[in-house]
Short mmCIF file of C-alpha atoms in Angstrom, two decimals:
data_model
loop_
_atom_site.label_atom_id
_atom_site.label_comp_id
_atom_site.label_asym_id
_atom_site.label_seq_id
_atom_site.Cartn_x
_atom_site.Cartn_y
_atom_site.Cartn_z
CA MET A 1 -193.01 179.62 -0.94
CA SER A 2 -195.15 176.51 -0.69
CA SER A 3 -192.46 174.47 -2.45
CA ASP A 4 -189.87 175.70 0.07
CA THR A 5 -192.15 174.70 2.94
CA GLU A 6 -192.68 171.28 1.41
CA THR A 7 -188.92 170.82 1.00
CA VAL A 8 -188.32 171.72 4.64
CA ARG A 9 -191.08 169.31 5.72
CA GLU A 10 -189.53 166.50 3.68
CA ASP A 11 -186.08 167.22 5.13
CA LEU A 12 -187.45 167.15 8.67
CA ALA A 13 -189.29 163.89 7.98
CA PHE A 14 -186.08 162.35 6.65
CA MET A 15 -184.10 163.49 9.68
CA ARG A 16 -186.76 162.12 12.03
CA ALA A 17 -186.56 158.79 10.22
CA LEU A 18 -182.79 158.75 10.64
CA VAL A 19 -182.97 159.48 14.34
CA SER A 20 -185.90 157.23 15.19
CA ALA A 21 -184.90 154.21 13.09
CA GLY A 22 -184.17 151.07 15.06
CA ASP A 23 -181.53 148.44 14.43
CA SER A 24 -182.86 147.53 10.99
CA TYR A 25 -180.54 146.93 8.06
CA SER A 26 -180.77 145.88 4.46
CA ARG A 27 -180.47 142.11 4.54
CA PRO A 28 -178.76 141.81 1.11
CA PHE A 29 -176.22 144.44 2.17
CA ALA A 30 -175.60 142.75 5.52
CA GLU A 31 -175.21 139.29 4.01
CA GLY A 32 -172.99 140.65 1.24
CA TYR A 33 -170.80 142.35 3.81
CA PHE A 34 -170.56 139.11 5.78
CA ALA A 35 -169.69 137.11 2.65
CA ALA A 36 -167.01 139.61 1.62
CA GLY A 37 -165.44 139.50 5.07
CA VAL A 38 -165.31 135.71 5.17
CA ILE A 39 -164.16 135.20 1.58
CA TYR A 40 -161.52 137.92 1.39
CA GLY A 41 -160.39 137.22 4.96
CA VAL A 42 -159.63 133.67 3.84
CA GLN A 43 -157.77 135.05 0.83
CA PHE A 44 -155.59 137.28 3.03
CA VAL A 45 -154.79 134.44 5.42
CA LEU A 46 -154.05 131.94 2.64
CA HIS A 47 -151.61 134.38 1.06
CA GLY A 48 -150.01 134.91 4.48
CA VAL A 49 -149.72 131.19 5.17
CA GLN A 50 -148.31 130.76 1.68
CA PHE A 51 -145.74 133.46 2.38
CA PHE A 52 -144.56 131.59 5.49
CA GLY A 53 -144.19 128.40 3.45
CA ALA A 54 -146.96 126.38 5.12
CA ILE A 55 -148.56 125.78 1.72
CA PRO A 56 -146.74 125.66 -1.64
CA SER A 57 -146.33 128.79 -3.73
CA THR A 58 -146.94 127.19 -7.11
CA PRO A 59 -148.20 129.49 -9.88
CA ALA A 60 -151.47 127.56 -10.18
CA LEU A 61 -152.22 127.73 -6.46
CA SER A 62 -151.23 131.39 -6.24
CA LEU A 63 -153.55 132.18 -9.17
CA ALA A 64 -156.38 130.24 -7.52
CA ILE A 65 -155.91 132.14 -4.25
CA GLY A 66 -155.70 135.43 -6.12
CA LEU A 67 -158.75 135.03 -8.39
CA GLY A 68 -160.83 132.31 -6.76
CA PRO A 69 -162.27 134.44 -3.92
CA THR A 70 -163.54 137.09 -6.34
CA VAL A 71 -165.28 134.45 -8.45
CA VAL A 72 -166.86 132.93 -5.33
CA PHE A 73 -167.93 136.37 -4.11
CA ILE A 74 -169.56 137.34 -7.41
CA VAL A 75 -171.49 134.07 -7.53
CA ALA A 76 -172.56 134.53 -3.90
CA MET A 77 -173.75 138.09 -4.56
CA VAL A 78 -175.76 137.13 -7.64
CA TRP A 79 -177.40 134.26 -5.76
CA ASN A 80 -178.09 136.39 -2.67
CA SER A 81 -179.57 139.25 -4.70
CA TRP A 82 -181.97 136.84 -6.40
CA ARG A 83 -182.85 135.13 -3.11
CA ARG A 84 -183.57 138.43 -1.37
CA ARG A 85 -185.35 140.14 -4.26
CA HIS A 86 -188.65 140.27 -2.31
CA ASP A 87 -187.20 141.78 0.86
CA ARG A 88 -188.76 144.99 2.11
CA PRO A 89 -186.62 148.08 1.45
CA PRO A 90 -184.37 149.28 4.28
CA THR A 91 -185.20 152.23 6.50
CA SER A 92 -183.96 155.74 5.72
CA THR A 93 -180.98 155.13 7.95
CA GLY A 94 -180.23 151.85 6.23
CA ARG A 95 -180.32 153.54 2.84
CA ALA A 96 -178.05 156.34 4.07
CA VAL A 97 -175.53 153.86 5.42
CA ALA A 98 -175.64 151.81 2.21
CA VAL A 99 -175.06 154.96 0.15
CA MET A 100 -172.10 155.83 2.36
CA PHE A 101 -170.52 152.43 1.79
CA GLY A 102 -171.19 152.78 -1.94
CA CYS A 103 -169.32 156.08 -1.95
CA ILE A 104 -166.46 154.43 -0.08
CA GLY A 105 -166.37 151.77 -2.80
CA LEU A 106 -166.02 154.43 -5.49
CA ALA A 107 -163.28 156.12 -3.46
CA ASN A 108 -161.46 152.78 -3.33
CA LEU A 109 -161.46 152.63 -7.13
CA ALA A 110 -159.99 156.13 -7.29
CA LEU A 111 -157.30 155.11 -4.79
CA ILE A 112 -156.30 152.23 -7.04
CA GLY A 113 -155.56 154.80 -9.73
CA VAL A 114 -153.75 157.15 -7.34
CA ILE A 115 -151.66 154.74 -5.28
CA GLY A 116 -151.41 152.06 -7.97
CA SER A 117 -150.02 154.46 -10.55
CA VAL A 118 -147.33 155.70 -8.16
CA ALA A 119 -146.45 152.15 -7.10
CA TRP A 120 -146.18 151.09 -10.75
CA ARG A 121 -144.00 154.07 -11.67
CA GLU A 122 -141.73 153.56 -8.67
CA GLN A 123 -141.87 149.75 -8.94
CA SER A 124 -142.52 149.72 -5.20
CA LEU A 125 -144.54 146.98 -3.50
CA THR A 126 -144.39 148.94 -0.25
CA THR A 127 -146.17 151.86 -1.90
CA TRP A 128 -148.88 149.56 -3.23
CA LEU A 129 -149.40 148.07 0.25
CA VAL A 130 -150.52 151.50 1.41
CA TYR A 131 -153.71 150.92 -0.61
CA PRO A 132 -155.29 148.17 1.55
CA CYS A 133 -154.33 150.12 4.67
CA THR A 134 -156.20 153.11 3.29
CA VAL A 135 -159.20 150.94 2.42
CA PHE A 136 -159.36 149.79 6.03
CA VAL A 137 -159.30 153.40 7.24
CA LEU A 138 -162.09 154.36 4.83
CA GLN A 139 -164.16 151.43 6.06
CA GLY A 140 -163.62 152.69 9.59
CA ALA A 141 -164.84 156.14 8.56
CA ALA A 142 -168.01 154.61 7.09
CA TRP A 143 -168.71 152.76 10.34
CA LEU A 144 -168.21 155.89 12.38
CA PHE A 145 -170.72 157.58 10.07
CA ALA A 146 -173.18 154.78 10.82
CA TRP A 147 -172.47 155.23 14.54
CA GLN A 148 -173.25 158.94 14.29
CA LEU A 149 -176.61 158.12 12.70
CA ARG A 150 -177.68 155.25 14.94
CA ARG A 151 -175.80 155.97 18.16
CA ARG A 152 -175.11 152.29 18.74
CA ALA A 153 -171.81 151.78 20.56
CA TRP A 154 -170.89 148.60 18.69
CA LEU A 155 -170.88 150.50 15.39
CA GLY A 156 -168.26 152.88 16.77
CA PHE A 157 -166.15 149.97 18.05
CA VAL A 158 -166.23 148.40 14.58
CA GLY A 159 -165.03 151.69 13.10
CA LEU A 160 -162.18 151.88 15.60
CA GLY A 161 -161.35 148.23 14.85
CA TRP A 162 -160.90 149.08 11.18
CA PHE A 163 -158.56 151.93 12.15
CA VAL A 164 -156.50 149.68 14.43
CA CYS A 165 -156.18 146.99 11.75
CA GLY A 166 -155.22 149.55 9.11
CA VAL A 167 -152.47 150.96 11.32
CA ALA A 168 -151.29 147.44 12.27
CA MET A 169 -150.98 146.56 8.60
CA ALA A 170 -149.06 149.77 7.91
CA LEU A 171 -146.63 148.94 10.70
CA SER A 172 -145.98 145.49 9.23
CA VAL A 173 -145.44 146.38 5.55
CA GLN A 174 -141.83 145.24 5.82
CA SER A 175 -143.02 141.76 6.82
CA LEU A 176 -145.53 140.74 4.17
CA GLY A 177 -146.65 137.59 5.96
CA TYR A 178 -147.72 139.46 9.10
CA PHE A 179 -149.26 142.19 6.93
CA LEU A 180 -151.47 139.61 5.22
CA LEU A 181 -152.41 137.84 8.43
CA ALA A 182 -153.35 141.16 10.06
CA GLY A 183 -155.50 141.96 7.04
CA GLY A 184 -157.24 138.59 7.16
CA ILE A 185 -157.99 138.83 10.86
CA GLY A 186 -159.23 142.37 10.33
CA MET A 187 -161.60 141.24 7.58
CA TRP A 188 -163.06 138.54 9.81
CA LEU A 189 -163.43 140.71 12.91
CA CYS A 190 -164.43 144.02 11.30
CA MET A 191 -166.33 142.82 8.23
CA ALA A 192 -167.56 139.24 8.55
CA LEU A 193 -168.63 139.52 12.20
CA PRO A 194 -170.46 142.87 11.82
CA GLY A 195 -172.06 141.58 8.63
CA TRP A 196 -173.40 138.59 10.54
CA VAL A 197 -174.71 140.87 13.30
CA MET A 198 -176.45 143.14 10.79
CA SER A 199 -178.03 140.16 9.07
CA ARG A 200 -179.51 139.09 12.43
CA LEU A 201 -180.94 142.61 12.90
CA ALA A 202 -182.15 143.00 9.32
CA ARG A 203 -185.81 143.47 8.50
CA PRO A 204 -187.65 140.23 7.63
CA VAL A 205 -188.86 139.42 4.17
CA ALA A 206 -192.26 140.86 3.36
CA GLY A 207 -195.03 138.27 3.60
#
């Protein structure tokens, strides 16, 4: 009986922490989100510009655009994790939101197997392009989850922005250049910009 009471007390304390937490975020998460939005937004746009013929489509340049951003992102994440290793841990809400985004990341990997396998079997680029649209929708769901926890209007608008960009990309799958440009703009507006905002609101490093 005492263990049940203790469990209920802990649950209530956690829920109070979720409700009462201010605009405090994990700085490494926020800065990583910002970096991902900038880097992969640039990748989307470069591929789109390349599609329209503004820059050459040589194999070397295409490979650099395809792999370079991931290399840059990994280096940035390793450096940022080391730089922020002494930061105070995030609030309960911050941890819950981070866990939610982690689950979304795992779901993205599963979607690669689901949609990618069908696209490979059907040899259909259009089918594969459904994957990034779905990723955008899942990101929107994560932001709406954060909005439900924090009740900050801008979080809900970010979630809706992800939905709008995902639908816009789906509507332009027959025009790959516009699809890529829509994805790049979406990454900048719905990932890089919110990441920058969260980094401004993040808890300072412990003294």
